[in-house]
């Protein structure tokens, strides 16, 4: 049945839409056949993003999947410049090399399930500590953690990313132009 994912007017989500929950559940079970008893207990669009649909999903009856997932879907605008298909591929490489990123769960590149390509990742605890115009106060522990994660990302061999990465075969100047 098509249903809106409990949109909250106070959430400030830039993108909210109806979706077919049964189709999403069938997709999850198709990706994880051991999850025959799983159901979507709750879903809600999350605020903060402007270039993608972002939805929190709570599962019940799951065996191997995390109980909390995040669905991130292309919203149709070119704002942001990348598709979740590319984001998922990069997240998977980062995760497999030990970077602290959300665990990639599944990718759907067609529009058949959600109306646009989407990815599912494990929900991670945390909170936004700043905004592009309002930075948080300096924090030594956060700075050290950020530096350690950046070092881990930059230690991944470039070959692991391959030439399929958007812009990999162009100079920075060409990409910007």
Coordinates of C-alpha atoms in Angstrom, one line a residue:
X1 CA 0.0 0.0 0.0
X2 CA 1.2 3.5 -0.8
X3 CA 1.8 5.5 2.3
X4 CA 3.5 8.6 3.2
X5 CA 6.3 8.0 5.7
X6 CA 4.8 9.9 8.6
X7 CA 5.9 13.3 7.5
X8 CA 6.2 15.8 10.4
X9 CA 5.7 19.4 9.6
X10 CA 8.2 20.4 12.3
X11 CA 10.9 18.1 10.8
X12 CA 11.9 20.6 8.1
X13 CA 12.6 17.8 5.7
X14 CA 13.2 19.3 2.2
X15 CA 11.9 16.3 0.4
X16 CA 8.8 14.3 1.5
X17 CA 6.8 11.9 -0.7
X18 CA 4.5 9.0 -0.7
X19 CA 6.1 5.6 -1.4
X20 CA 5.0 2.0 -1.6
X21 CA 6.0 0.4 1.8
X22 CA 5.2 -3.1 0.5
X23 CA 7.5 -2.7 -2.4
X24 CA 10.3 -1.4 -0.1
X25 CA 9.8 -4.4 2.2
X26 CA 9.9 -6.8 -0.7
X27 CA 13.1 -5.2 -1.8
X28 CA 14.6 -5.7 1.6
X29 CA 13.6 -9.3 1.8
X30 CA 14.9 -9.9 -1.8
X31 CA 18.3 -8.5 -0.7
X32 CA 18.3 -10.5 2.6
X33 CA 16.2 -13.7 2.1
X34 CA 16.8 -14.7 5.7
X35 CA 14.6 -11.7 6.7
X36 CA 11.3 -13.4 5.9
X37 CA 9.8 -12.2 9.2
X38 CA 11.0 -8.6 9.0
X39 CA 8.5 -5.7 8.9
X40 CA 8.8 -1.9 8.8
X41 CA 7.6 -0.7 12.2
X42 CA 8.1 3.0 11.5
X43 CA 9.4 5.3 8.9
X44 CA 9.8 9.1 8.8
X45 CA 11.5 11.6 6.6
X46 CA 14.5 13.3 8.2
X47 CA 15.4 17.0 8.0
X48 CA 18.7 18.4 7.0
X49 CA 19.2 17.4 3.4
X50 CA 18.3 19.4 0.4
X51 CA 19.5 17.3 -2.5
X52 CA 18.2 13.9 -1.5
X53 CA 15.2 12.1 0.2
X54 CA 16.4 10.9 3.6
X55 CA 14.2 8.6 5.7
X56 CA 14.7 6.8 9.0
X57 CA 13.3 3.3 9.0
X58 CA 12.8 1.1 12.1
X59 CA 12.6 -2.7 11.5
X60 CA 11.0 -5.4 13.6
X61 CA 11.4 -9.1 13.3
X62 CA 14.9 -8.7 11.7
X63 CA 17.6 -11.3 12.2
X64 CA 20.7 -10.1 10.4
X65 CA 19.8 -6.5 9.5
X66 CA 20.2 -3.7 12.0
X67 CA 17.0 -2.5 13.6
X68 CA 17.5 1.1 12.4
X69 CA 18.2 2.0 8.8
X70 CA 18.5 5.2 6.8
X71 CA 17.1 5.3 3.2
X72 CA 18.8 8.0 1.1
X73 CA 17.3 8.5 -2.4
X74 CA 17.9 10.8 -5.3
X75 CA 15.3 13.6 -5.3
X76 CA 15.5 14.5 -9.0
X77 CA 17.4 17.7 -8.8
X78 CA 21.0 17.9 -9.9
X79 CA 21.8 19.8 -6.7
X80 CA 24.7 18.1 -5.1
X81 CA 26.1 16.6 -8.3
X82 CA 26.1 13.0 -7.4
X83 CA 23.6 10.1 -7.3
X84 CA 23.2 7.7 -4.4
X85 CA 24.5 5.0 -6.8
X86 CA 27.9 6.7 -6.7
X87 CA 27.7 7.5 -3.0
X88 CA 26.9 3.9 -2.2
X89 CA 29.9 2.6 -4.2
X90 CA 32.2 5.1 -2.3
X91 CA 30.7 4.3 1.1
X92 CA 31.2 0.6 0.5
X93 CA 34.9 1.2 -0.4
X94 CA 35.4 3.4 2.7
X95 CA 33.6 0.9 5.0
X96 CA 35.6 -2.1 3.6
X97 CA 38.8 -0.2 4.4
X98 CA 37.8 0.6 8.0
X99 CA 36.7 4.2 7.8
X100 CA 34.0 5.0 10.3
X101 CA 31.0 5.4 7.9
X102 CA 27.5 4.0 8.0
X103 CA 27.5 0.3 7.0
X104 CA 26.2 0.0 3.4
X105 CA 23.2 -2.4 3.4
X106 CA 21.7 -2.3 -0.1
X107 CA 21.4 -0.2 -3.3
X108 CA 18.5 0.0 -5.8
X109 CA 19.4 1.7 -9.0
X110 CA 16.0 1.5 -10.6
X111 CA 13.0 3.7 -10.0
X112 CA 10.7 0.7 -9.5
X113 CA 10.7 0.5 -5.7
X114 CA 10.8 4.1 -4.4
X115 CA 10.4 6.2 -7.6
X116 CA 14.1 7.0 -7.7
X117 CA 17.4 5.2 -7.0
X118 CA 18.1 4.7 -3.3
X119 CA 20.5 3.2 -0.9
X120 CA 20.0 1.7 2.6
X121 CA 22.6 2.2 5.2
X122 CA 22.8 1.3 8.9
X123 CA 21.7 4.2 11.1
X124 CA 24.6 5.5 13.2
X125 CA 24.3 7.5 16.5
X126 CA 25.4 11.1 16.4
X127 CA 24.3 14.6 16.0
X128 CA 25.1 17.6 13.9
X129 CA 27.7 19.7 15.6
X130 CA 27.6 22.6 13.3
X131 CA 26.3 24.2 10.2
X132 CA 28.2 25.6 7.2
X133 CA 27.6 29.1 8.5
X134 CA 27.7 28.4 12.3
X135 CA 30.7 26.4 13.4
X136 CA 30.9 24.7 16.8
X137 CA 33.5 25.9 19.3
X138 CA 36.9 24.3 19.0
X139 CA 37.0 20.8 20.5
X140 CA 40.4 18.9 20.7
X141 CA 38.8 15.4 20.9
X142 CA 36.6 16.0 17.9
X143 CA 39.5 17.5 15.9
X144 CA 41.8 14.5 16.7
X145 CA 39.0 12.1 15.8
X146 CA 38.4 13.9 12.5
X147 CA 42.2 13.9 11.7
X148 CA 42.4 10.2 12.4
X149 CA 39.4 9.4 10.1
X150 CA 40.8 11.6 7.4
X151 CA 44.2 9.9 7.7
X152 CA 42.4 6.5 7.4
X153 CA 40.5 7.7 4.3
X154 CA 43.6 9.1 2.7
X155 CA 45.5 5.8 3.3
X156 CA 43.2 3.9 1.1
X157 CA 45.0 3.2 -2.2
X158 CA 43.7 5.2 -5.1
X159 CA 43.4 2.0 -7.1
X160 CA 40.6 0.9 -4.7
X161 CA 38.4 3.6 -6.1
X162 CA 39.0 2.8 -9.7
X163 CA 38.4 5.1 -12.7
X164 CA 34.6 4.8 -12.3
X165 CA 34.6 7.5 -9.7
X166 CA 32.9 10.6 -11.2
X167 CA 35.6 13.0 -12.3
X168 CA 38.5 10.5 -11.9
X169 CA 39.6 11.0 -15.4
X170 CA 39.5 14.8 -15.4
X171 CA 41.5 17.5 -13.7
X172 CA 39.9 19.5 -10.9
X173 CA 39.7 22.5 -13.2
X174 CA 37.9 20.5 -15.9
X175 CA 35.5 19.0 -13.3
X176 CA 34.6 22.5 -11.9
X177 CA 34.1 23.9 -15.4

